[in-house]
Structure formats: C-alpha cells, structure tokens
Amino acid sequence: MADTVGVKLEARGVTVHYRRRRSEDHFLAVDRADLEVGEGEFVCIVGPSGCGKTTFLNAVDGLLPLTGGSLVLDGRAITGPGPDRALVFQQPSLLPWRTVLGNVIYGVELRGAITGAEARERAQRHIELVGLKGFEDSFPSELSGGMQQRVNLARALTTDPEVLLLDEPFGALDAQTRETMQLELLRIWNQTRKTAIFITHDIVEAVYLADRVIVFTARPGRVKMSVPIGLPRPRDLRIKREPRFLEYELKIWESIREEVMRSNDMEERVA
Amino acid sequence: MAVTDRATTRVAPRSGTIVEPAPVLAVPKPDTWFKRNESKVIGTISVTTFLVLWQSLGFVRAAWPQGIVLGGLKLAVPPTLFLPVPSEVILAFRDLVQGGELAQDVAVSLQEFAIGYVLAVVVGVLLGLGIGWYRRFSYAVDPFITFFYATPRIVLLPLLIIWFGIGIWSKIAVVFLGAFFAIVINTAAGVRNLDANLIKVARSFGATDLQLFRTIALPGSVPFVLTGLRLGIGHALVGVVVGELVAAQHGIGRLMAIAGSTFQSDKVFAGLIIIASAGMLTTLLLQRLERRYEAWRPRAN
C-alpha cells in the first residue's frame, strides 16, 4: 500500500530512551524502529504489553524526544506537537469542568487557527459525526465510558489533522461498546480517509480496522513484522468470522506469542 | 413497565377473560415532606430541645436557689455568673445594642476580619499558584511556609503589637497570617495535583505555558483553592478574637475580654454568638460559591 501511494510518515531507526525517576540509568523503550505509513493508510500496531508501542506513538505526536533516528512527516522532521497530527488518548482525558462542546473545541482553541463561531460550528459538526448530538451541554461525568471516548475522538478530529494517532482508545471499554466503537470509527474513517496509526493489544481489533498490521517485538520495541490486510472495505462485524480473517489473526497471534515467550525466557535468565 | 404490559395482555386459559393487570408493588412512593426535609427537621428538633433544656435551667434555679436535695445528695445549680440561660443572653445582647457600643465593636472586628482575610486571599492564591507552578520557587519558599504553618501564628501577636500598635492593624496582620497559610498551601497543592493526563492533552494540542496555566492549572485547582478559603475563615476568626482579647481598643474580642474580667458571662455569650454567626455566615456563602463552581463534579451517590 505504502508503495502505490505517497509516503506520509517515515520512521527511520527511531530510538527512545526513558530516564527512570530518581536514577541515572536510562532504559530503552523503542529500539531502531523502521516504519513507513502511506497517505490515507490505516495502520495498526500490536505487540506484547509494555513493548513501547505507546512510546512510539507519543514520539510521533512529538511529546517525547527521540534519542536516535528520525521521524519525517510530509518531508519535514517532527520536533514537537503540531497541527498536522492529533492524538486520541487511551484515557478519555477530558477536562471535567468543560461540557462536551467545550472539550471538543479545546484542541482548535489551543491551536488558535480558527476561533469563535467557525470553531463552534466545526466542533458541532464533529459532535454529530461521533453521534453525540444532544449531549453538547453535558459534563463528562454525566457520560458513559464509550461516550467519553467519542468526545476524545471528536476533539482530535475537530483539529482536522492529516494524521490521526490513536493510543488504544477502546482498550478500557467493555466488549460490546468496543465493537460498536470499532464500527463507528471505520464509518468515520471512511468519510475522512485520514492517515491513521492505531495502537492496540487486541489482534481482532487490529485486523478488523487496519490496511496493515505492524507487530512490535517485546521491549525494546522494534518492528518485527508487517502484515497487509487484504480484506475488502467497507467491513462489517461479520467479517471477523470469515476464514481469511481468522488466518490473519492466527498469523499475528503466533508472532506475538513468540515475542512473549522470548521475553519471558529473557526475564528468567536475568532472574 | 414491561411487567405491566405483559400482565394486561395475558389471557386466562380457562375462562377466556382478560386477567386484570397485577398490582405493581414496587412503584416507589413519592418522598413525604418529612423525608425530603429530614435533615432540617431533625436538626431543628435537636437544637430546640437543647435550648429548651438550657433555658429550663433558669426555672430550676429560680425554684430551688439553694440547689436540689435528693436524700443525702445535694445537686447544686450553677449560678447565672457561671452559666446564663438563653433568655439572659438575649437580654444582654439587647443591652449591648441599646448601649450603642456594640455597633462600633462589630464594625471594628468586621473591618479587621475583612481586610485581613481579603489580603490573605489575594496574596495567598497568587503565591500558591506560583509555588505550585514553579518547582524551583517552591523549593525556595517551602521552608518558610512549613515553619510558619507549624507555628501557631498567635505567638507572633506580641511582636505584631509592637510593630503595628494596639489599633486594627495588628489584628489585620494576625488575621492575614492566620488565613494566608491555609490558602497558600491548598492552592499550591491544587496546582501540583493536576491530572497529568490533562497536561499531556494540552501539550499534544500545542498549548503554550500560558494556555496550559489558564485552561488546566487555574480551573483544575479551583476545588483546592475553595477548600483553602474555607479553612482560612476559621483561622481568621481566631485571629480577630484572640488579637482583641490580648490588646485592643474596640472589637468583639475586646468586649468579651472586658465582660469576662467583670464576670458578665451573659455578655461573653453574646459576643460568642456574634463570632459564631459570622463564621457560619461566611462559610455558608463560600459553600454557595463552591456549589456553583463544582456543577461539573460527579455526585457521590
């Protein structure tokens, strides 16, 4: 996919170290990760827990400095957060003292590119897009977990980014709500066709959503495998039962399983 | 509701007649007047009972001035000097109002409280925001705050009187010091305990430091600031009264000090009630404010 369309994001040898609190030593979270994401492509990154996939995404958003390698978006190096990217957080992370409308508008408000009635109109459009019409004046504490994540998503979409970054946005939801949200996300993505990088630990979710699934190794994370998903779109939920879907699922599952075993072995040897 | 629907359509197998819908048992009854006002009703009853019992002490005192003798046991009734009853306190209060000095005492105390407290709020909130926001600044200021917060500020009173005299300014200073630390510490804690996720959101959307402060730190610390303000009221009132007890020309505390040293306990009680009412009123106003700002808070339920 990345070959036929223009390359949107290019990660070359991306390396991120974390400094532990109150100590001098650093630990390696992402180790020389290489990845290309095409224009309009939907990429899911899966991997064993703690493998650095969220760290990688935060680096793409510009929240974390790289300690090695480069991240290039549309030919420009990423040095910090920018209006061409928007992050949908793992936790809804809504401002509890703001209404739904106030939260959805928050991103564009900070960016300052559009203001006033225009910003409100755009926020309103995205509130409707995520199916929250009628809840504009509700406070986050009055919403369910699924609805809060819709606000989280609408806040990112309202800034009209070129690349949408999603950090396990449905991880904390119950199974039914998660499926609904997956369906909704694909519906919305079909309308906008924005480049998307979606982090998840749920293999079914990854195969269902993605054009391509990237498997990360155990920590330190690097790209282990890239699996193009040749399933037709639009996809409805029944596709999850088809043999072709299950084949992808199994292939990715085995790959992750291998990583989990390998990292367990390593830990045993250390211990 | 689904249960009732089924009941209306169910047909009895033999007679073929429609069975009457079963009475719905679990319809919650609307709360009675008592249930809705339970806290107020019980509170009023308990306070009234207390006042009646207290007042009845006066009747006992009038009927048995020498105390009650039960067999070999003699129960002494405390004299008015020790414990005036509510009606006597009210009379003392009336005398004070008619005497004309009360208005001036109230005005002076109110002035000391208002100026000291407002100063403490303004300086305390600003400094607290600064301490919470700038880590290095907090390192510089924290030792002093810890020192003063751990010390009862009343002990500074002799010094304050030397510096500011026995007029209102020494009392304003002690009120200020009393309220200030509670406000500063809570405000700083509010800024320090901001939700890290929200800071990350703001950063991700490219917030400048000023935007981060205005949209996250300021609104996020409001509940803490309000707690500081509420605690500050108590400390400020202590400052007013104790300051005036020690040395003053006018004020409720001064009135109580004079009344106390001349064994006019009914006037002491009158002063006490004025102070208590002032504290309750200010706290009530602040609670109103708190409720307005915390409309977004999830109800504990």
Coordinates of C-alpha atoms in Angstrom, one line a residue:
Chain A
M1 CA 0.0 0.0 0.0
A2 CA 2.8 2.3 1.0
D3 CA 4.4 1.8 -2.4
T4 CA 1.4 2.7 -4.5
V5 CA 0.5 6.0 -2.7
G6 CA 2.8 8.7 -1.4
V7 CA 4.6 8.1 1.9
K8 CA 3.1 10.2 4.6
L9 CA 5.2 9.3 7.6
E10 CA 8.6 7.8 7.6
A11 CA 10.3 6.4 10.7
R12 CA 13.9 5.6 10.4
G13 CA 15.8 3.9 13.2
V14 CA 13.5 5.6 15.8
T15 CA 15.0 5.1 19.2
V16 CA 13.6 6.4 22.5
H17 CA 15.2 6.1 25.9
Y18 CA 13.3 6.7 29.1
R19 CA 15.0 8.1 32.2
R20 CA 13.9 6.3 35.3
R21 CA 12.7 8.6 38.1
R22 CA 15.4 9.5 40.6
S23 CA 18.0 7.4 39.0
E24 CA 20.8 7.9 36.4
D25 CA 20.1 4.9 34.3
H26 CA 18.0 5.1 31.1
F27 CA 16.1 2.3 29.7
L28 CA 15.5 1.6 26.1
A29 CA 11.8 1.7 25.2
V30 CA 11.9 1.8 21.4
D31 CA 14.9 0.4 19.5
R32 CA 15.6 1.4 15.9
A33 CA 12.0 1.1 14.7
D34 CA 11.6 1.5 11.0
L35 CA 8.1 2.2 9.5
E36 CA 6.6 3.8 6.5
V37 CA 2.9 4.8 6.5
G38 CA 1.3 5.7 3.2
E39 CA -1.1 8.6 2.6
G40 CA -4.5 7.6 3.8
E41 CA -3.4 4.3 5.1
F42 CA -4.8 2.8 8.3
V43 CA -2.0 1.1 10.2
C44 CA -2.5 -0.8 13.5
I45 CA 0.5 -1.5 15.7
V46 CA 0.2 -4.6 18.0
G47 CA 2.7 -6.1 20.3
P48 CA 3.2 -7.6 23.8
S49 CA 2.2 -5.3 26.6
G50 CA 5.0 -2.9 27.6
C51 CA 6.7 -3.2 24.2
G52 CA 7.0 0.5 23.6
K53 CA 4.1 0.9 21.1
T54 CA 2.6 3.8 23.1
T55 CA 6.0 5.4 23.4
F56 CA 6.5 5.2 19.7
L57 CA 3.1 6.9 19.1
N58 CA 3.9 9.6 21.6
A59 CA 7.2 10.2 19.8
V60 CA 5.2 10.5 16.5
D61 CA 2.9 13.0 18.2
G62 CA 6.0 15.0 19.3
L63 CA 5.5 14.6 23.0
L64 CA 8.8 12.6 23.5
P65 CA 12.2 13.5 22.1
L66 CA 14.0 10.8 20.1
T67 CA 17.4 9.6 21.3
G68 CA 18.2 8.3 17.8
G69 CA 16.9 8.0 14.3
S70 CA 14.4 10.3 12.6
L71 CA 10.6 10.8 12.1
V72 CA 9.7 12.6 9.0
L73 CA 6.1 13.7 8.2
D74 CA 5.5 15.0 4.7
G75 CA 9.2 15.6 4.2
R76 CA 9.6 17.6 7.5
A77 CA 11.2 16.2 10.6
I78 CA 9.0 16.0 13.7
T79 CA 10.3 18.1 16.5
G80 CA 7.2 18.6 18.6
P81 CA 3.4 18.5 18.6
G82 CA 2.0 20.1 15.5
P83 CA -1.4 20.8 13.9
D84 CA -0.8 18.1 11.3
R85 CA -1.2 15.4 14.0
A86 CA -3.8 14.8 16.7
L87 CA -3.7 12.2 19.4
V88 CA -6.7 10.2 20.7
F89 CA -5.8 9.2 24.2
Q90 CA -6.0 5.9 25.9
Q91 CA -8.0 7.5 28.8
P92 CA -10.7 9.9 27.7
S93 CA -8.7 12.7 29.4
L94 CA -11.5 15.2 29.2
L95 CA -11.5 18.5 31.1
P96 CA -14.1 17.7 33.8
W97 CA -15.1 21.3 34.2
R98 CA -15.9 21.7 30.5
T99 CA -19.0 20.5 28.7
V100 CA -18.8 18.2 25.7
L101 CA -18.8 21.2 23.3
G102 CA -16.1 22.9 25.4
N103 CA -14.0 19.7 25.3
V104 CA -14.4 19.1 21.6
I105 CA -13.5 22.7 20.9
Y106 CA -10.4 22.6 23.2
G107 CA -8.0 21.3 20.6
V108 CA -8.8 24.0 18.0
E109 CA -8.9 26.6 20.7
L110 CA -5.3 25.9 21.7
R111 CA -4.2 25.8 18.1
G112 CA -5.8 29.2 17.6
A113 CA -6.1 28.8 13.9
I114 CA -9.9 29.1 13.8
T115 CA -11.9 30.8 16.5
G116 CA -15.4 31.9 17.5
A117 CA -18.4 30.8 15.6
E118 CA -16.4 28.9 13.0
A119 CA -14.7 26.8 15.7
R120 CA -18.0 26.2 17.3
E121 CA -19.6 25.2 14.1
R122 CA -16.8 22.8 13.3
A123 CA -17.0 21.3 16.8
Q124 CA -20.7 20.8 16.4
R125 CA -20.2 19.0 13.1
H126 CA -17.8 16.5 14.7
I127 CA -20.1 16.0 17.8
E128 CA -22.7 15.0 15.3
L129 CA -20.2 12.8 13.4
V130 CA -19.4 10.8 16.5
G131 CA -23.1 10.5 17.4
L132 CA -23.3 12.8 20.4
K133 CA -25.9 15.3 19.1
G134 CA -28.0 16.5 22.0
F135 CA -25.1 16.0 24.6
E136 CA -23.3 19.2 23.8
D137 CA -24.0 20.7 27.2
S138 CA -23.4 17.6 29.2
F139 CA -20.4 17.3 31.5
P140 CA -18.0 14.3 31.1
S141 CA -19.1 12.9 34.5
E142 CA -22.6 12.5 33.0
L143 CA -21.4 10.4 30.1
S144 CA -20.6 6.7 29.9
G145 CA -17.1 5.5 29.1
G146 CA -18.0 4.9 25.4
M147 CA -19.4 8.4 25.1
Q148 CA -16.4 9.9 26.7
Q149 CA -14.2 8.2 24.2
R150 CA -16.4 9.6 21.4
V151 CA -15.7 13.1 22.8
N152 CA -11.9 12.2 22.9
L153 CA -12.1 11.2 19.2
A154 CA -14.2 14.3 18.2
R155 CA -11.7 16.6 19.9
A156 CA -8.9 15.1 17.8
L157 CA -11.0 15.1 14.6
T158 CA -12.1 18.8 15.0
T159 CA -8.5 19.9 14.7
D160 CA -8.6 18.4 11.2
P161 CA -5.2 16.7 11.4
E162 CA -3.5 15.0 8.5
V163 CA -2.6 12.0 10.6
L164 CA -4.8 10.6 13.4
L165 CA -2.9 8.9 16.2
L166 CA -5.0 6.6 18.3
D167 CA -3.5 5.1 21.5
E168 CA -5.6 2.1 22.5
P169 CA -8.7 4.3 22.6
F170 CA -11.1 1.4 23.1
G171 CA -8.9 -0.7 25.5
A172 CA -10.9 0.3 28.6
L173 CA -14.3 -0.3 27.1
D174 CA -16.5 -3.4 27.6
A175 CA -16.6 -5.8 24.7
Q176 CA -20.0 -4.7 23.2
T177 CA -19.1 -1.0 23.4
R178 CA -15.8 -1.7 21.9
E179 CA -17.3 -3.4 18.8
T180 CA -19.7 -0.5 18.4
M181 CA -16.9 2.0 18.6
Q182 CA -14.8 0.0 16.0
L183 CA -17.7 0.1 13.6
E184 CA -18.2 3.8 14.2
L185 CA -14.5 4.5 13.8
L186 CA -14.5 2.8 10.4
R187 CA -17.6 4.7 9.4
I188 CA -16.0 8.0 10.3
W189 CA -12.6 7.0 8.8
N190 CA -14.4 6.1 5.5
Q191 CA -15.8 9.6 5.3
T192 CA -12.4 11.3 6.0
R193 CA -9.8 8.7 4.8
K194 CA -7.2 10.3 7.0
T195 CA -3.9 8.6 7.6
A196 CA -4.3 6.7 10.9
I197 CA -2.0 5.0 13.3
F198 CA -3.8 2.9 15.8
I199 CA -2.2 1.2 18.8
T200 CA -3.9 -1.8 20.3
H201 CA -3.2 -5.1 22.1
D202 CA -6.4 -6.6 20.6
I203 CA -5.4 -8.6 17.5
V204 CA -9.0 -8.9 16.3
E205 CA -9.4 -5.2 16.5
A206 CA -6.2 -4.6 14.6
V207 CA -7.1 -7.0 11.7
Y208 CA -10.7 -5.6 11.6
L209 CA -9.6 -1.9 11.3
A210 CA -6.3 -1.9 9.5
D211 CA -4.9 -1.8 6.0
R212 CA -1.8 -3.1 7.5
V213 CA -0.9 -4.6 10.9
I214 CA 2.6 -4.0 12.4
V215 CA 3.8 -6.4 15.0
F216 CA 6.3 -4.9 17.5
T217 CA 8.8 -7.1 19.3
A218 CA 8.9 -7.3 23.1
R219 CA 10.8 -4.4 24.8
P220 CA 12.8 -2.7 23.5
G221 CA 10.2 -2.4 20.7
R222 CA 11.1 -2.6 17.1
V223 CA 9.2 -3.6 14.0
K224 CA 9.0 -7.4 13.8
M225 CA 6.6 -8.0 11.0
S226 CA 4.3 -6.1 8.7
V227 CA 1.1 -7.8 7.6
P228 CA -1.0 -6.2 4.8
I229 CA -4.7 -7.0 5.4
G230 CA -6.3 -7.7 2.1
L231 CA -9.9 -7.6 3.4
P232 CA -12.4 -5.6 1.3
R233 CA -13.9 -2.4 2.7
P234 CA -16.4 -1.4 3.9
R235 CA -16.1 -4.2 6.5
D236 CA -19.0 -5.1 8.8
L237 CA -18.6 -7.0 12.0
R238 CA -19.4 -10.4 10.4
I239 CA -16.1 -10.3 8.6
K240 CA -14.5 -11.3 11.9
R241 CA -15.9 -14.8 11.5
E242 CA -14.5 -15.4 8.0
P243 CA -11.7 -17.9 7.4
R244 CA -9.4 -15.3 5.8
F245 CA -9.8 -13.0 8.8
L246 CA -9.0 -15.9 11.2
E247 CA -5.9 -16.7 9.1
Y248 CA -4.6 -13.1 9.6
E249 CA -5.5 -13.3 13.3
L250 CA -3.6 -16.6 13.8
K251 CA -0.5 -15.4 12.0
I252 CA -0.3 -12.3 14.1
W253 CA -1.1 -14.1 17.3
E254 CA 1.7 -16.6 16.7
S255 CA 4.1 -13.8 16.1
I256 CA 3.2 -12.0 19.3
R257 CA 3.2 -15.3 21.2
E258 CA 6.7 -15.9 20.1
E259 CA 7.7 -12.5 21.4
V260 CA 6.0 -13.1 24.8
M261 CA 7.8 -16.4 25.2
R262 CA 11.1 -14.9 24.2
S263 CA 10.8 -12.0 26.7
N264 CA 9.7 -14.4 29.5
D265 CA 12.8 -16.5 28.8
M266 CA 15.0 -13.5 29.0
E267 CA 13.5 -12.4 32.3
E268 CA 14.0 -15.9 33.7
R269 CA 17.6 -15.8 32.7
V270 CA 18.1 -12.4 34.3
A271 CA 16.4 -13.8 37.5
Chain B
M1 CA -43.2 -1.1 32.9
A2 CA -42.6 -4.2 30.8
V3 CA -44.1 -6.3 33.5
T4 CA -47.4 -4.4 33.5
D5 CA -47.6 -4.6 29.7
R6 CA -47.4 -8.3 29.8
A7 CA -50.0 -8.5 32.6
T8 CA -52.6 -6.5 30.6
T9 CA -52.4 -8.8 27.5
R10 CA -52.2 -12.1 29.3
V11 CA -55.4 -14.2 28.9
A12 CA -56.5 -16.6 31.4
P13 CA -56.5 -20.1 29.8
R14 CA -59.9 -21.4 31.0
S15 CA -62.4 -18.6 31.4
G16 CA -61.0 -16.7 28.4
T17 CA -61.5 -13.4 30.2
I18 CA -58.7 -10.9 30.3
V19 CA -56.9 -11.0 33.6
E20 CA -56.7 -7.8 35.5
P21 CA -53.2 -6.4 35.5
A22 CA -51.4 -7.4 38.6
P23 CA -51.0 -4.5 41.0
V24 CA -47.5 -3.2 40.6
L25 CA -45.9 -3.5 44.0
A26 CA -42.6 -1.8 43.6
V27 CA -43.7 1.7 42.5
P28 CA -41.6 4.0 44.6
K29 CA -43.8 6.3 46.6
P30 CA -43.0 10.0 46.3
D31 CA -41.0 11.1 49.3
T32 CA -43.0 12.5 52.1
W33 CA -42.5 16.1 53.2
F34 CA -40.6 14.7 56.2
K35 CA -38.3 12.6 54.1
R36 CA -37.4 15.5 51.9
N37 CA -36.6 17.8 54.9
E38 CA -35.3 15.1 57.2
S39 CA -32.0 16.8 58.0
K40 CA -33.6 20.2 58.7
V41 CA -36.4 18.8 60.8
I42 CA -34.2 16.6 62.9
G43 CA -31.6 19.4 63.2
T44 CA -34.2 21.9 64.3
I45 CA -35.7 19.5 66.9
S46 CA -32.3 18.7 68.4
V47 CA -31.3 22.4 68.6
T48 CA -34.7 23.4 70.0
T49 CA -34.5 20.6 72.6
F50 CA -31.1 21.8 73.6
L51 CA -32.2 25.4 74.0
V52 CA -35.3 24.4 76.0
L53 CA -33.2 22.2 78.4
W54 CA -30.7 25.0 78.8
Q55 CA -33.5 27.6 79.4
S56 CA -35.2 25.3 81.9
L57 CA -32.0 25.5 84.0
G58 CA -33.2 29.1 84.7
F59 CA -36.5 27.8 86.1
V60 CA -34.8 25.3 88.2
R61 CA -32.5 28.0 89.5
A62 CA -35.5 30.2 90.4
A63 CA -37.4 27.4 92.1
W64 CA -34.5 26.0 94.1
P65 CA -32.0 28.7 94.6
Q66 CA -30.2 26.6 97.2
G67 CA -29.9 23.5 94.9
I68 CA -32.0 20.3 94.8
V69 CA -31.7 18.0 97.8
L70 CA -32.3 14.4 96.9
G71 CA -31.9 12.3 100.1
G72 CA -28.3 12.8 101.1
L73 CA -27.4 14.1 97.7
K74 CA -27.3 17.8 97.0
L75 CA -27.4 19.0 93.4
A76 CA -26.1 22.5 93.1
V77 CA -27.5 24.6 90.2
P78 CA -24.8 26.7 88.6
P79 CA -25.4 30.4 89.2
T80 CA -26.0 32.9 86.4
L81 CA -22.5 34.1 86.8
F82 CA -21.3 30.7 85.6
L83 CA -23.9 29.8 83.1
P84 CA -26.5 32.3 81.9
V85 CA -29.6 30.9 80.2
P86 CA -30.6 31.8 76.6
S87 CA -33.1 34.4 77.7
E88 CA -30.5 36.2 79.8
V89 CA -28.1 36.1 76.9
I90 CA -30.8 37.7 74.7
L91 CA -31.3 40.4 77.3
A92 CA -27.6 41.1 77.5
F93 CA -27.5 41.3 73.7
R94 CA -30.3 43.8 73.8
D95 CA -28.5 45.9 76.4
L96 CA -25.4 45.9 74.3
V97 CA -27.3 47.1 71.2
Q98 CA -29.1 49.8 73.2
G99 CA -25.8 50.8 74.9
G100 CA -24.6 51.8 71.4
E101 CA -21.1 50.4 71.7
L102 CA -21.9 47.1 70.1
A103 CA -22.2 48.7 66.6
Q104 CA -18.7 50.1 66.9
D105 CA -17.2 46.9 68.2
V106 CA -18.8 44.9 65.4
A107 CA -17.7 47.4 62.8
V108 CA -14.1 47.3 64.1
S109 CA -14.0 43.5 64.2
L110 CA -15.6 43.2 60.8
Q111 CA -13.1 45.6 59.4
E112 CA -10.1 43.6 60.8
F113 CA -11.6 40.4 59.5
A114 CA -12.5 41.7 56.1
I115 CA -9.2 43.5 55.3
G116 CA -7.0 40.7 56.7
Y117 CA -8.9 37.9 55.0
V118 CA -9.2 39.6 51.6
L119 CA -5.5 40.4 51.7
A120 CA -4.8 36.7 52.6
V121 CA -7.0 35.5 49.7
V122 CA -5.3 37.7 47.2
V123 CA -1.7 37.2 48.2
G124 CA -2.3 33.5 49.2
V125 CA -3.9 32.5 45.9
L126 CA -1.3 34.3 43.8
L127 CA 1.6 32.9 45.8
G128 CA 0.1 29.5 45.9
L129 CA -0.3 29.4 42.2
G130 CA 3.3 30.4 41.8
I131 CA 4.5 27.9 44.3
G132 CA 2.5 25.1 42.6
W133 CA 3.6 26.1 39.1
Y134 CA 7.3 26.9 39.5
R135 CA 9.1 24.0 41.2
R136 CA 12.2 25.9 42.0
F137 CA 10.3 28.8 43.5
S138 CA 8.6 26.2 45.8
Y139 CA 12.0 24.9 46.9
A140 CA 12.9 28.5 47.9
V141 CA 9.7 29.3 49.7
D142 CA 8.7 25.9 51.2
P143 CA 10.9 26.1 54.3
F144 CA 9.3 29.4 55.4
I145 CA 5.8 28.1 54.8
T146 CA 6.5 24.9 56.7
F147 CA 8.0 26.9 59.6
F148 CA 5.0 29.3 59.9
Y149 CA 2.4 26.7 59.2
A150 CA 3.7 24.6 62.1
T151 CA 3.8 27.5 64.4
P152 CA 0.6 28.8 65.9
R153 CA 0.6 32.3 64.4
I154 CA -0.9 33.7 67.6
V155 CA 2.5 33.5 69.2
L156 CA 3.5 36.3 66.9
L157 CA 1.0 38.6 68.4
P158 CA 3.2 40.3 70.9
L159 CA 5.6 41.1 68.1
L160 CA 2.8 42.3 65.8
I161 CA 1.5 44.6 68.6
I162 CA 4.9 46.1 68.9
W163 CA 5.1 46.6 65.2
F164 CA 1.6 47.7 64.4
G165 CA 0.3 49.0 67.8
I166 CA -2.9 48.1 69.5
G167 CA -5.2 49.5 66.8
I168 CA -6.7 47.5 64.0
W169 CA -3.5 46.9 62.0
S170 CA -2.0 44.4 64.5
K171 CA -5.3 42.4 64.3
I172 CA -5.4 42.7 60.5
A173 CA -1.8 41.3 60.5
V174 CA -2.8 38.3 62.7
V175 CA -5.9 37.6 60.7
F176 CA -3.8 37.7 57.5
L177 CA -1.2 35.3 58.9
G178 CA -3.9 33.0 60.1
A179 CA -5.8 32.7 56.8
F180 CA -2.8 33.1 54.5
F181 CA -1.1 29.8 55.1
A182 CA -4.1 27.6 54.8
I183 CA -4.9 29.3 51.4
V184 CA -1.3 29.2 50.1
I185 CA -0.8 25.5 51.0
N186 CA -4.1 24.4 49.5
T187 CA -3.7 26.4 46.3
A188 CA -0.2 25.1 45.7
A189 CA -1.4 21.5 46.3
G190 CA -4.2 22.1 43.8
V191 CA -1.7 23.1 41.1
R192 CA 0.6 20.3 42.0
N193 CA -2.1 17.7 41.9
L194 CA -3.3 18.5 38.4
D195 CA -4.2 15.5 36.3
A196 CA -1.1 14.5 34.3
N197 CA -3.3 13.2 31.5
L198 CA -4.8 16.6 31.0
I199 CA -1.4 18.3 30.9
K200 CA -0.5 15.8 28.2
V201 CA -3.6 16.6 26.2
A202 CA -2.9 20.3 26.3
R203 CA 0.7 19.7 25.3
S204 CA -0.3 17.4 22.5
F205 CA -2.6 20.1 21.1
G206 CA 0.3 22.5 21.2
A207 CA -0.6 24.5 24.3
T208 CA 1.8 27.3 25.4
D209 CA 2.7 27.6 29.0
L210 CA 0.3 30.4 29.4
Q211 CA -2.5 28.4 27.8
L212 CA -1.7 25.4 30.0
F213 CA -1.9 27.6 33.0
R214 CA -5.1 29.3 32.0
T215 CA -7.0 26.2 30.7
I216 CA -5.8 23.5 33.0
A217 CA -4.0 24.8 36.1
L218 CA -6.4 27.5 37.0
P219 CA -9.7 25.7 36.7
G220 CA -8.2 22.5 37.9
S221 CA -7.1 24.0 41.2
V222 CA -10.4 25.7 42.0
P223 CA -11.7 23.0 44.3
F224 CA -8.4 23.1 46.3
V225 CA -8.5 26.9 46.5
L226 CA -12.0 26.9 47.8
T227 CA -11.0 24.4 50.5
G228 CA -8.2 26.7 51.5
L229 CA -10.6 29.7 51.6
R230 CA -13.0 27.7 53.9
L231 CA -10.2 26.7 56.3
G232 CA -8.9 30.2 56.2
I233 CA -12.1 31.6 57.6
G234 CA -11.7 29.6 60.8
H235 CA -8.1 30.8 61.3
A236 CA -9.0 34.4 60.5
L237 CA -11.8 34.4 63.1
V238 CA -9.4 33.0 65.7
G239 CA -7.0 35.8 64.8
V240 CA -9.7 38.5 65.3
V241 CA -10.9 37.3 68.7
V242 CA -7.6 36.4 70.2
G243 CA -5.9 39.5 68.9
E244 CA -8.6 41.7 70.5
L245 CA -8.5 39.6 73.7
V246 CA -4.8 40.4 74.1
A247 CA -4.8 44.0 73.3
A248 CA -7.3 46.2 71.5
Q249 CA -9.3 49.4 71.8
H250 CA -12.5 48.1 70.3
G251 CA -13.9 44.9 68.9
I252 CA -16.0 41.9 69.8
G253 CA -13.0 40.2 71.4
R254 CA -12.3 43.3 73.4
L255 CA -15.9 43.4 74.5
M256 CA -15.7 39.8 75.6
A257 CA -12.5 40.4 77.4
I258 CA -14.0 43.2 79.4
A259 CA -17.2 41.3 80.1
G260 CA -15.2 38.3 81.2
S261 CA -12.9 40.2 83.6
T262 CA -16.0 41.8 85.2
F263 CA -17.9 38.4 85.5
Q264 CA -20.6 39.4 83.0
S265 CA -20.8 35.9 81.4
D266 CA -24.1 36.8 79.7
K267 CA -22.2 39.4 77.6
V268 CA -19.4 36.9 76.9
F269 CA -22.0 34.5 75.5
A270 CA -23.5 37.4 73.4
G271 CA -20.1 38.0 71.9
L272 CA -19.5 34.4 71.3
I273 CA -22.8 34.1 69.4
I274 CA -21.8 37.1 67.2
I275 CA -18.5 35.5 66.3
A276 CA -20.0 32.1 65.7
S277 CA -22.7 33.6 63.4
A278 CA -20.1 35.5 61.5
G279 CA -18.2 32.3 60.9
M280 CA -21.2 30.3 59.9
L281 CA -22.4 33.0 57.5
T282 CA -19.1 33.3 55.7
T283 CA -18.8 29.5 55.4
L284 CA -22.3 29.3 54.1
L285 CA -21.5 31.9 51.4
L286 CA -18.4 30.1 50.5
Q287 CA -20.3 26.8 50.2
R288 CA -22.7 28.5 47.8
L289 CA -19.7 29.5 45.7
E290 CA -18.3 26.0 45.9
R291 CA -21.5 24.5 44.6
R292 CA -21.6 26.9 41.7
Y293 CA -18.1 26.1 40.6
E294 CA -18.5 22.4 41.1
A295 CA -21.5 21.8 39.0
W296 CA -19.3 19.5 36.9
R297 CA -18.3 17.3 39.8
P298 CA -19.7 13.8 39.8
R299 CA -22.3 13.4 42.5
A300 CA -21.1 11.0 45.2
N301 CA -24.1 8.6 45.0

